[in-house]
Amino acid sequence: MRRCPSSSPEKATGIVQAFARFLLSQHSPALRCIIHSDDIALHYPLIVDFAELLDFDPALAQLLFSHPADVLPLFDQAARLSQGIVIDGTEGYEGSCGPKEFVHVRVDVAGSPLESPETFPSIGRLRVKHRGILVTVKGTVIRSGAVKMIEGERGSKFCEGTSFQFVADTIVCHDYQEIKIQESTHVLGVGCIPRSIPIILLDDLVDVVKAGDDVIVTGVLSAKWSSDLRDVRCDLDPMIISNHVRRTNELKSEIEIPDDIIRKFEQFWSDFKDTPLKGRNAILRGICPQVFGLFTVKLAVALTIIGGVQYVDASGTKVRGESHLLLVGDPGTGKSQFLKFAAKLCNRSVITTGLGSTSAGLTVTAVKDGGEWMLEAGALVLADGGLCCIDEFDRFDIVLVLLDTKNPEWDLVVSSHILSEKGESEREKDDTEDLARTTVRMLESLIRLAQAHARLMFRNEVTLLDAIAAILCIESSMTTSAIVDTVGNALHSNFTDNPDQECILLSESLVIFLEDYRISIN
């Protein structure tokens, strides 16, 4: 059993003073910001880098690592003490605000020795030896509970005898939330079951993450009694009382592309100014390079990852900008390789099999935990705003493939049956509605893919070239195609030596195709 470093008031005071010196030396601007805030009831975080503390005071950093449950409350005391010192040393301080009572020191271990495997174990390798020290775990949030209020402390006084009497207006309450994180499937071996662990969030940490976020949690490993179930032994279940939570998957809108990366893109496309499709194909060759050829598939994967632009149509309905891609085919054609590669490219991605990455499967499920119903996110929810890759999509018992083989005899029988069931006018109306719906869906897919191709080509405007590439992908989805059949099917499609020149020939084929399509619908 580790000896508590703050077992005496003198040692506790020494820890508070030592950390106050660190805060005044390294974090005075952050303290001033807290002091000048208006809300005195708010809980304020004070982010401290463990590496910075280790350089300033190695002994104090070691105490924090070995006894976080005892030292962190003293650090919070030091934060309150430091505010008063900052106020006393500030000339012209008007006192309109003042020191805040609820300041919590949050320790970020990024870039410090605490990122070693001993103090940064995977969730499945957490053991009793990690209890009591400052540990850090990484995972994906699969469950997010409701924010609750818990009572932290209350004042009381002796009454007659041995009882206590509650003192009014002395209750200190805290925001409380419980989440569950699961090991990322990216780091697990084949056949391994991902482990999960509950995380307790308090005060300013509540509601900072949601289901699907990849997070790094620093805190103290503890335990709680498992749910009281009939005929089930009540055990101690591990949990982590968090001190710091960092989200690692930034969404598209939050990503800032460095200027040097933008300049590299500009230089790249400048080099291929006269042959843009050759430049595009240079990028496509980098997609799943271990798979030979499959040009059409690589183009489709790239456009799906990049995505188009969400817009609102004339009726006010939001039309999604992301495309959906289904790869089906014989074993050994590289489908799983494309899924794994695509998942690695995205900041927020989930790759799973048809059996599901969590007990929630692909969507969401309601689970009962400790007498309370909670929603647990499935693969599609976890990948919201990112990419969801589903491999081996076979949770099906019967698979029926319906193909129109264009059998004239069968078509005659079916058409005769339809005509006998409904009148000619009704049939023509239904055919018109079906054609309209099909045309709209095709146009929406064409728009999404053309927008994505424009982004791939580092442009903000969609051109005829983008439309041709989009039509190529759509045509590749069909069993027979006047355009794609000229270069072979998707499995045998390969990169060409002169894509820009061949695009002219493809444009001519497209014109012929559109003429035929116009004649057919007229």
XYZ file of N, CA and C in Angstrom, residues 253-432:
540
model
N -15.237 20.255 -40.372
C -15.342 21.705 -40.243
C -14.329 22.283 -39.274
N -13.738 21.429 -38.429
C -12.808 21.913 -37.419
C -11.349 21.730 -37.823
N -11.108 21.121 -38.986
C -9.748 20.868 -39.423
C -9.186 22.109 -40.107
N -8.031 22.555 -39.664
C -7.338 23.663 -40.303
C -6.159 23.104 -41.081
N -6.196 23.285 -42.395
C -5.131 22.762 -43.245
C -3.971 23.746 -43.222
N -2.754 23.291 -42.874
C -1.594 24.193 -42.830
C -1.310 24.802 -44.196
N -0.719 25.987 -44.180
C -0.426 26.684 -45.433
C 0.556 25.913 -46.299
N 1.527 25.224 -45.681
C 2.513 24.495 -46.484
C 1.864 23.336 -47.243
N 0.827 22.712 -46.644
C 0.115 21.638 -47.338
C -0.659 22.203 -48.531
N -1.274 23.371 -48.337
C -2.006 24.007 -49.435
C -1.048 24.346 -50.572
N 0.131 24.841 -50.236
C 1.110 25.180 -51.272
C 1.567 23.936 -52.038
N 1.692 22.805 -51.335
C 2.065 21.558 -52.009
C 0.992 21.130 -53.007
N -0.276 21.279 -52.616
C -1.363 20.946 -53.533
C -1.332 21.869 -54.749
N -1.152 23.147 -54.494
C -1.124 24.104 -55.597
C 0.022 23.801 -56.560
N 1.202 23.444 -56.012
C 2.335 23.117 -56.862
C 2.088 21.834 -57.647
N 1.445 20.855 -56.981
C 1.145 19.585 -57.644
C 0.261 19.811 -58.863
N -0.822 20.557 -58.688
C -1.749 20.773 -59.805
C -1.180 21.732 -60.834
N -0.240 22.573 -60.415
C 0.441 23.423 -61.384
C 1.317 22.585 -62.321
N 1.934 21.538 -61.770
C 2.763 20.655 -62.597
C 1.924 19.889 -63.617
N 0.661 19.622 -63.263
C -0.222 18.876 -64.173
C -1.287 19.791 -64.786
N -0.918 21.050 -64.999
C -1.884 22.019 -65.512
C -2.427 21.610 -66.879
N -1.562 21.078 -67.734
C -1.978 20.706 -69.082
C -2.569 19.304 -69.161
N -2.291 18.471 -68.158
C -2.811 17.092 -68.132
C -3.420 16.806 -66.762
N -4.546 17.447 -66.439
C -5.125 17.290 -65.089
C -5.520 15.859 -64.755
N -6.017 15.103 -65.733
C -6.427 13.735 -65.427
C -5.223 12.843 -65.115
N -4.083 13.154 -65.699
C -2.877 12.406 -65.364
C -2.486 12.673 -63.911
N -2.672 13.923 -63.458
C -2.433 14.237 -62.050
C -3.424 13.540 -61.137
N -4.698 13.526 -61.578
C -5.705 12.802 -60.777
C -5.351 11.335 -60.646
N -4.925 10.719 -61.740
C -4.587 9.291 -61.702
C -3.369 9.031 -60.835
N -2.469 10.011 -60.729
C -1.318 9.852 -59.829
C -1.783 9.742 -58.386
N -2.838 10.489 -58.050
C -3.413 10.388 -56.698
C -4.127 9.058 -56.525
N -4.885 8.652 -57.537
C -5.640 7.407 -57.434
C -4.738 6.188 -57.315
N -3.541 6.262 -57.909
C -2.610 5.128 -57.791
C -2.181 4.911 -56.346
N -2.256 5.966 -55.525
C -1.888 5.836 -54.118
C -2.969 5.230 -53.256
N -4.159 5.027 -53.818
C -5.242 4.384 -53.080
C -5.091 2.876 -53.183
N -4.900 2.247 -52.043
C -4.743 0.789 -51.975
C -3.729 0.315 -53.038
N -2.474 0.786 -52.954
C -1.505 0.490 -54.011
C -1.172 -0.986 -54.134
N -1.437 -1.767 -53.092
C -1.134 -3.195 -53.173
C -2.094 -3.946 -54.086
N -3.201 -3.309 -54.462
C -4.166 -3.921 -55.375
C -3.895 -3.396 -56.778
N -3.649 -4.291 -57.704
C -3.332 -3.887 -59.079
C -4.585 -3.456 -59.828
N -4.438 -2.379 -60.602
C -5.532 -1.960 -61.477
C -6.743 -1.457 -60.728
N -7.924 -1.934 -61.140
C -9.213 -1.534 -60.576
C -9.355 -0.009 -60.541
N -9.091 0.606 -61.682
C -9.137 2.059 -61.766
C -10.506 2.610 -61.367
N -11.569 2.011 -61.905
C -12.915 2.513 -61.623
C -13.245 2.416 -60.138
N -12.819 1.332 -59.490
C -13.082 1.157 -58.063
C -12.322 2.203 -57.258
N -11.066 2.439 -57.618
C -10.267 3.420 -56.881
C -10.828 4.831 -57.051
N -11.324 5.124 -58.246
C -11.965 6.420 -58.458
C -13.229 6.539 -57.617
N -14.031 5.484 -57.584
C -15.269 5.506 -56.796
C -14.984 5.639 -55.309
N -13.956 4.939 -54.815
C -13.590 5.034 -53.401
C -13.149 6.452 -53.066
N -12.333 7.056 -53.937
C -11.862 8.421 -53.695
C -13.023 9.407 -53.639
N -13.958 9.299 -54.567
C -15.095 10.219 -54.591
C -16.008 10.018 -53.392
N -16.135 8.773 -52.931
C -16.965 8.498 -51.751
C -16.345 9.103 -50.500
N -15.027 8.982 -50.360
C -14.351 9.537 -49.185
C -14.421 11.060 -49.187
N -14.186 11.671 -50.351
C -14.170 13.129 -50.428
C -15.567 13.706 -50.203
N -16.551 13.132 -50.875
C -17.929 13.573 -50.696
C -18.239 14.862 -51.432
N -19.518 15.110 -51.608
C -19.983 16.320 -52.264
C -20.367 17.380 -51.259
N -21.338 18.217 -51.611
C -21.774 19.327 -50.769
C -23.259 19.183 -50.494
N -23.630 19.230 -49.217
C -25.052 19.169 -48.866
C -25.743 20.455 -49.289
N -26.939 20.330 -49.843
C -27.676 21.513 -50.270
C -29.158 21.314 -49.989
N -29.893 22.392 -50.099
C -31.343 22.380 -49.863
C -32.034 22.602 -51.196
N -32.960 21.692 -51.546
C -33.647 21.816 -52.826
C -34.791 22.826 -52.735
N -35.522 22.966 -53.835
C -36.575 23.974 -53.900
C -37.678 23.753 -52.874
N -37.893 22.491 -52.477
C -38.956 22.202 -51.499
C -38.492 22.376 -50.056
N -37.214 22.725 -49.871
C -36.684 22.900 -48.518
C -36.111 21.647 -47.917
N -36.058 20.563 -48.687
C -35.508 19.302 -48.189
C -33.991 19.289 -48.316
N -33.320 18.872 -47.253
C -31.866 18.757 -47.297
C -31.463 17.513 -48.081
N -30.582 17.700 -49.032
C -30.074 16.601 -49.852
C -28.642 16.325 -49.415
N -28.374 15.092 -49.026
C -27.050 14.744 -48.502
C -25.972 14.935 -49.561
N -24.775 15.259 -49.079
C -23.658 15.421 -49.986
C -22.749 14.209 -50.046
N -22.909 13.288 -49.098
C -22.059 12.106 -49.051
C -22.626 11.003 -49.933
N -21.748 10.311 -50.626
C -22.157 9.187 -51.461
C -22.022 7.878 -50.695
N -22.800 6.881 -51.101
C -22.734 5.545 -50.531
C -22.197 4.589 -51.587
N -21.272 3.743 -51.190
C -20.635 2.824 -52.135
C -20.822 1.396 -51.657
N -21.276 0.527 -52.531
C -21.425 -0.898 -52.230
C -20.501 -1.681 -53.159
N -19.566 -2.435 -52.567
C -18.671 -3.293 -53.335
C -19.100 -4.745 -53.135
N -19.482 -5.394 -54.195
C -19.840 -6.808 -54.134
C -19.058 -7.534 -55.213
N -18.749 -8.775 -54.933
C -18.010 -9.540 -55.919
C -17.463 -10.821 -55.342
N -16.728 -11.529 -56.153
C -16.159 -12.801 -55.740
C -15.066 -12.592 -54.704
N -14.770 -13.621 -53.878
C -13.659 -13.528 -52.910
C -12.335 -13.296 -53.631
N -11.445 -12.555 -52.948
C -10.116 -12.327 -53.489
C -10.026 -11.200 -54.486
N -11.072 -10.373 -54.601
C -11.030 -9.261 -55.550
C -10.645 -7.940 -54.898
N -10.258 -7.970 -53.607
C -9.721 -6.778 -52.957
C -10.721 -5.910 -52.232
N -11.931 -6.396 -51.980
C -12.962 -5.559 -51.347
C -12.552 -5.141 -49.938
N -12.091 -6.095 -49.133
C -11.708 -5.782 -47.758
C -10.508 -4.844 -47.707
N -9.597 -4.973 -48.667
C -8.424 -4.105 -48.698
C -8.844 -2.649 -48.904
N -9.812 -2.437 -49.765
C -10.288 -1.073 -50.000
C -10.955 -0.504 -48.746
N -11.726 -1.316 -48.038
C -12.395 -0.835 -46.829
C -11.382 -0.424 -45.772
N -10.368 -1.262 -45.545
C -9.356 -0.957 -44.531
C -8.575 0.297 -44.879
N -8.245 0.435 -46.164
C -7.483 1.613 -46.580
C -8.313 2.883 -46.420
N -9.587 2.818 -46.793
C -10.460 3.983 -46.680
C -10.628 4.403 -45.227
N -10.728 3.422 -44.323
C -10.900 3.734 -42.902
C -9.683 4.447 -42.335
N -8.493 4.115 -42.833
C -7.275 4.754 -42.341
C -7.159 6.198 -42.805
N -7.796 6.540 -43.923
C -7.684 7.893 -44.467
C -8.532 8.904 -43.713
N -9.588 8.463 -43.041
C -10.543 9.381 -42.431
C -10.227 9.605 -40.966
N -10.416 10.872 -40.520
C -10.198 11.191 -39.112
C -11.197 10.480 -38.210
N -12.385 10.327 -38.705
C -13.427 9.641 -37.920
C -13.990 8.523 -38.759
N -13.659 7.304 -38.396
C -14.098 6.164 -39.197
C -14.348 4.970 -38.291
N -15.231 4.105 -38.727
C -15.525 2.845 -38.045
C -15.489 1.752 -39.092
N -14.688 0.734 -38.874
C -14.668 -0.414 -39.762
C -15.116 -1.628 -38.971
N -16.084 -2.310 -39.496
C -16.665 -3.431 -38.768
C -17.112 -4.480 -39.767
N -17.490 -5.621 -39.255
C -18.060 -6.665 -40.086
C -19.566 -6.613 -39.966
N -20.246 -7.412 -40.736
C -21.694 -7.438 -40.668
C -22.215 -7.883 -39.311
N -21.358 -8.528 -38.525
C -21.769 -8.954 -37.193
C -21.831 -7.798 -36.223
N -21.229 -6.623 -36.604
C -21.309 -5.438 -35.761
C -20.082 -5.279 -34.893
N -19.715 -4.010 -34.654
C -18.564 -3.714 -33.815
C -18.946 -3.612 -32.356
N -20.214 -3.426 -32.048
C -20.681 -3.355 -30.675
C -21.949 -4.172 -30.563
N -22.401 -4.315 -29.331
C -23.655 -5.034 -29.130
C -24.828 -4.303 -29.756
N -24.636 -3.031 -30.082
C -25.699 -2.259 -30.706
C -25.813 -2.523 -32.193
N -24.871 -3.276 -32.757
C -24.925 -3.568 -34.178
C -24.591 -2.346 -35.009
N -25.428 -2.063 -35.996
C -25.129 -0.983 -36.931
C -25.832 0.322 -36.594
N -26.906 0.296 -35.835
C -27.628 1.539 -35.556
C -27.522 1.892 -34.074
N -28.497 1.534 -33.293
C -28.486 1.883 -31.873
C -29.364 0.890 -31.133
N -29.068 0.713 -29.858
C -29.879 -0.181 -29.040
C -30.060 0.421 -27.663
N -31.142 0.068 -27.022
C -31.408 0.510 -25.656
C -30.918 -0.560 -24.685
N -30.082 -0.151 -23.752
C -29.536 -1.082 -22.759
C -29.886 -0.579 -21.367
N -30.039 -1.513 -20.452
C -30.363 -1.163 -19.077
C -29.131 -1.376 -18.230
N -28.663 -0.315 -17.593
C -27.449 -0.368 -16.788
C -27.741 0.245 -15.434
N -27.675 -0.586 -14.396
C -27.912 -0.087 -13.058
C -29.309 0.448 -12.839
N -30.272 -0.153 -13.489
C -31.652 0.285 -13.325
C -32.047 1.437 -14.220
N -31.125 1.930 -15.039
C -31.406 3.066 -15.913
C -31.231 2.659 -17.369
N -32.165 3.079 -18.193
C -32.078 2.787 -19.624
C -31.201 3.819 -20.303
N -30.307 3.330 -21.142
C -29.397 4.212 -21.866
C -29.318 3.749 -23.313
N -28.952 4.662 -24.210
C -28.773 4.341 -25.616
C -27.304 4.073 -25.899
N -27.017 2.944 -26.540
C -25.659 2.610 -26.929
C -25.552 2.699 -28.439
N -24.526 3.400 -28.890
C -24.395 3.694 -30.317
C -23.839 2.502 -31.070
N -24.349 2.313 -32.280
C -23.828 1.292 -33.170
C -22.841 1.890 -34.157
N -22.437 1.091 -35.132
C -21.372 1.493 -36.044
C -21.730 2.743 -36.838
N -22.955 2.846 -37.328
C -23.338 3.998 -38.129
C -23.352 5.277 -37.313
N -23.767 5.195 -36.057
C -23.775 6.373 -35.183
C -22.352 6.768 -34.817
N -21.505 5.781 -34.532
C -20.119 6.073 -34.173
C -19.383 6.766 -35.310
N -19.789 6.491 -36.543
C -19.106 7.066 -37.709
C -19.796 8.323 -38.215
N -20.738 8.878 -37.456
C -21.476 10.051 -37.910
C -20.522 11.191 -38.237
N -20.655 11.740 -39.440
C -19.756 12.798 -39.873
C -18.455 12.287 -40.429
N -18.286 10.967 -40.469
C -17.060 10.375 -40.976
C -17.357 9.277 -41.972
N -16.685 8.140 -41.793
C -16.794 7.041 -42.752
C -17.102 5.751 -42.015
N -18.113 5.026 -42.468
C -18.463 3.725 -41.910
C -18.192 2.655 -42.955
N -17.280 1.726 -42.644
C -16.917 0.642 -43.552
C -17.429 -0.665 -42.968
N -18.301 -1.346 -43.692
C -18.892 -2.598 -43.215
C -18.423 -3.715 -44.125
N -17.662 -4.647 -43.570
C -17.133 -5.773 -44.334
C -17.969 -7.019 -44.043
N -17.962 -7.942 -44.969
C -18.683 -9.206 -44.792
C -20.122 -8.944 -44.362
N -20.825 -8.165 -45.148
C -22.194 -7.770 -44.803
C -23.146 -8.916 -45.092
N -23.030 -9.974 -44.150
C -23.851 -11.169 -44.346
C -24.545 -11.546 -43.020
N -25.244 -10.742 -42.070
C -26.117 -11.075 -40.956
C -27.389 -11.662 -41.438
N -27.608 -11.856 -42.939
C -28.738 -12.392 -43.738
C -28.697 -13.919 -43.765
N -29.885 -14.626 -43.718
C -29.999 -16.075 -43.836
C -30.288 -16.485 -45.274
N -30.998 -15.627 -45.986
C -31.340 -15.915 -47.377
C -30.963 -14.709 -48.220
N -30.237 -14.950 -49.293
C -29.866 -13.891 -50.223
C -30.449 -14.233 -51.581
N -31.346 -13.404 -52.059
C -31.961 -13.613 -53.367
C -31.495 -12.507 -54.305
N -30.875 -12.888 -55.405
C -30.404 -11.935 -56.401
C -31.407 -11.886 -57.535
N -31.990 -10.706 -57.758
C -32.985 -10.531 -58.809
C -32.345 -9.793 -59.969
N -32.189 -10.454 -61.109
C -31.584 -9.879 -62.296
C -32.582 -9.885 -63.442
N -32.631 -8.764 -64.150
C -33.473 -8.680 -65.341
C -32.670 -9.223 -66.512
N -32.940 -10.444 -66.900
C -32.194 -11.089 -67.986
C -32.728 -10.728 -69.360
N -33.728 -9.855 -69.387
C -34.318 -9.391 -70.656
C -34.816 -10.553 -71.511
N -35.603 -11.401 -70.858
C -36.215 -12.532 -71.554
C -37.523 -12.071 -72.177
N -37.614 -12.028 -73.514
C -38.835 -11.508 -74.166
C -40.081 -12.280 -73.788
N -39.996 -13.585 -73.679
C -41.167 -14.387 -73.342
C -41.677 -14.046 -71.946
N -40.731 -13.932 -70.971
C -41.123 -13.593 -69.598
C -41.694 -12.176 -69.534
N -41.110 -11.245 -70.267
C -41.610 -9.877 -70.280
C -43.033 -9.823 -70.825
N -43.329 -10.641 -71.832
C -44.670 -10.664 -72.405
C -45.686 -11.153 -71.381
N -45.330 -12.209 -70.647
C -46.241 -12.749 -69.625
C -46.499 -11.721 -68.537
N -45.412 -11.053 -68.056
C -45.559 -10.074 -66.973
C -46.370 -8.878 -67.427
N -46.086 -8.357 -68.627
C -46.814 -7.188 -69.114
C -48.294 -7.500 -69.316
N -48.591 -8.711 -69.775
C -49.994 -9.098 -69.942
C -50.707 -9.135 -68.605
N -50.022 -9.619 -67.586
C -50.604 -9.670 -66.247
C -50.874 -8.264 -65.724
N -49.927 -7.346 -65.936
C -50.087 -5.983 -65.439
C -51.255 -5.295 -66.144
N -51.332 -5.482 -67.465
C -52.394 -4.835 -68.226
C -53.773 -5.371 -67.845
N -53.841 -6.616 -67.440
C -55.121 -7.179 -67.034
C -55.552 -6.691 -65.664
N -54.597 -6.252 -64.843
C -54.908 -5.807 -63.486
C -55.315 -4.338 -63.437
N -54.755 -3.516 -64.323
C -55.073 -2.091 -64.276
C -55.198 -1.542 -65.684
N -55.870 -0.431 -65.770
C -56.112 0.166 -67.065
C -54.861 0.778 -67.669
N -54.962 1.113 -68.947
C -53.822 1.658 -69.677
C -53.388 3.007 -69.105
N -54.337 3.869 -68.743
C -54.002 5.202 -68.238
C -53.263 5.117 -66.912
N -53.722 4.187 -66.036
C -53.049 4.026 -64.759
C -51.625 3.519 -64.954
N -51.451 2.580 -65.888
C -50.118 2.043 -66.139
C -49.174 3.130 -66.649
N -49.666 3.978 -67.570
C -48.829 5.043 -68.085
C -48.460 6.037 -66.985
N -49.392 6.317 -66.068
C -49.114 7.228 -64.970
C -48.041 6.670 -64.044
N -48.146 5.374 -63.700
C -47.161 4.739 -62.841
C -45.789 4.725 -63.504
N -45.756 4.425 -64.811
C -44.484 4.410 -65.523
C -43.835 5.784 -65.505
N -44.643 6.827 -65.661
C -44.114 8.190 -65.647
C -43.543 8.542 -64.277
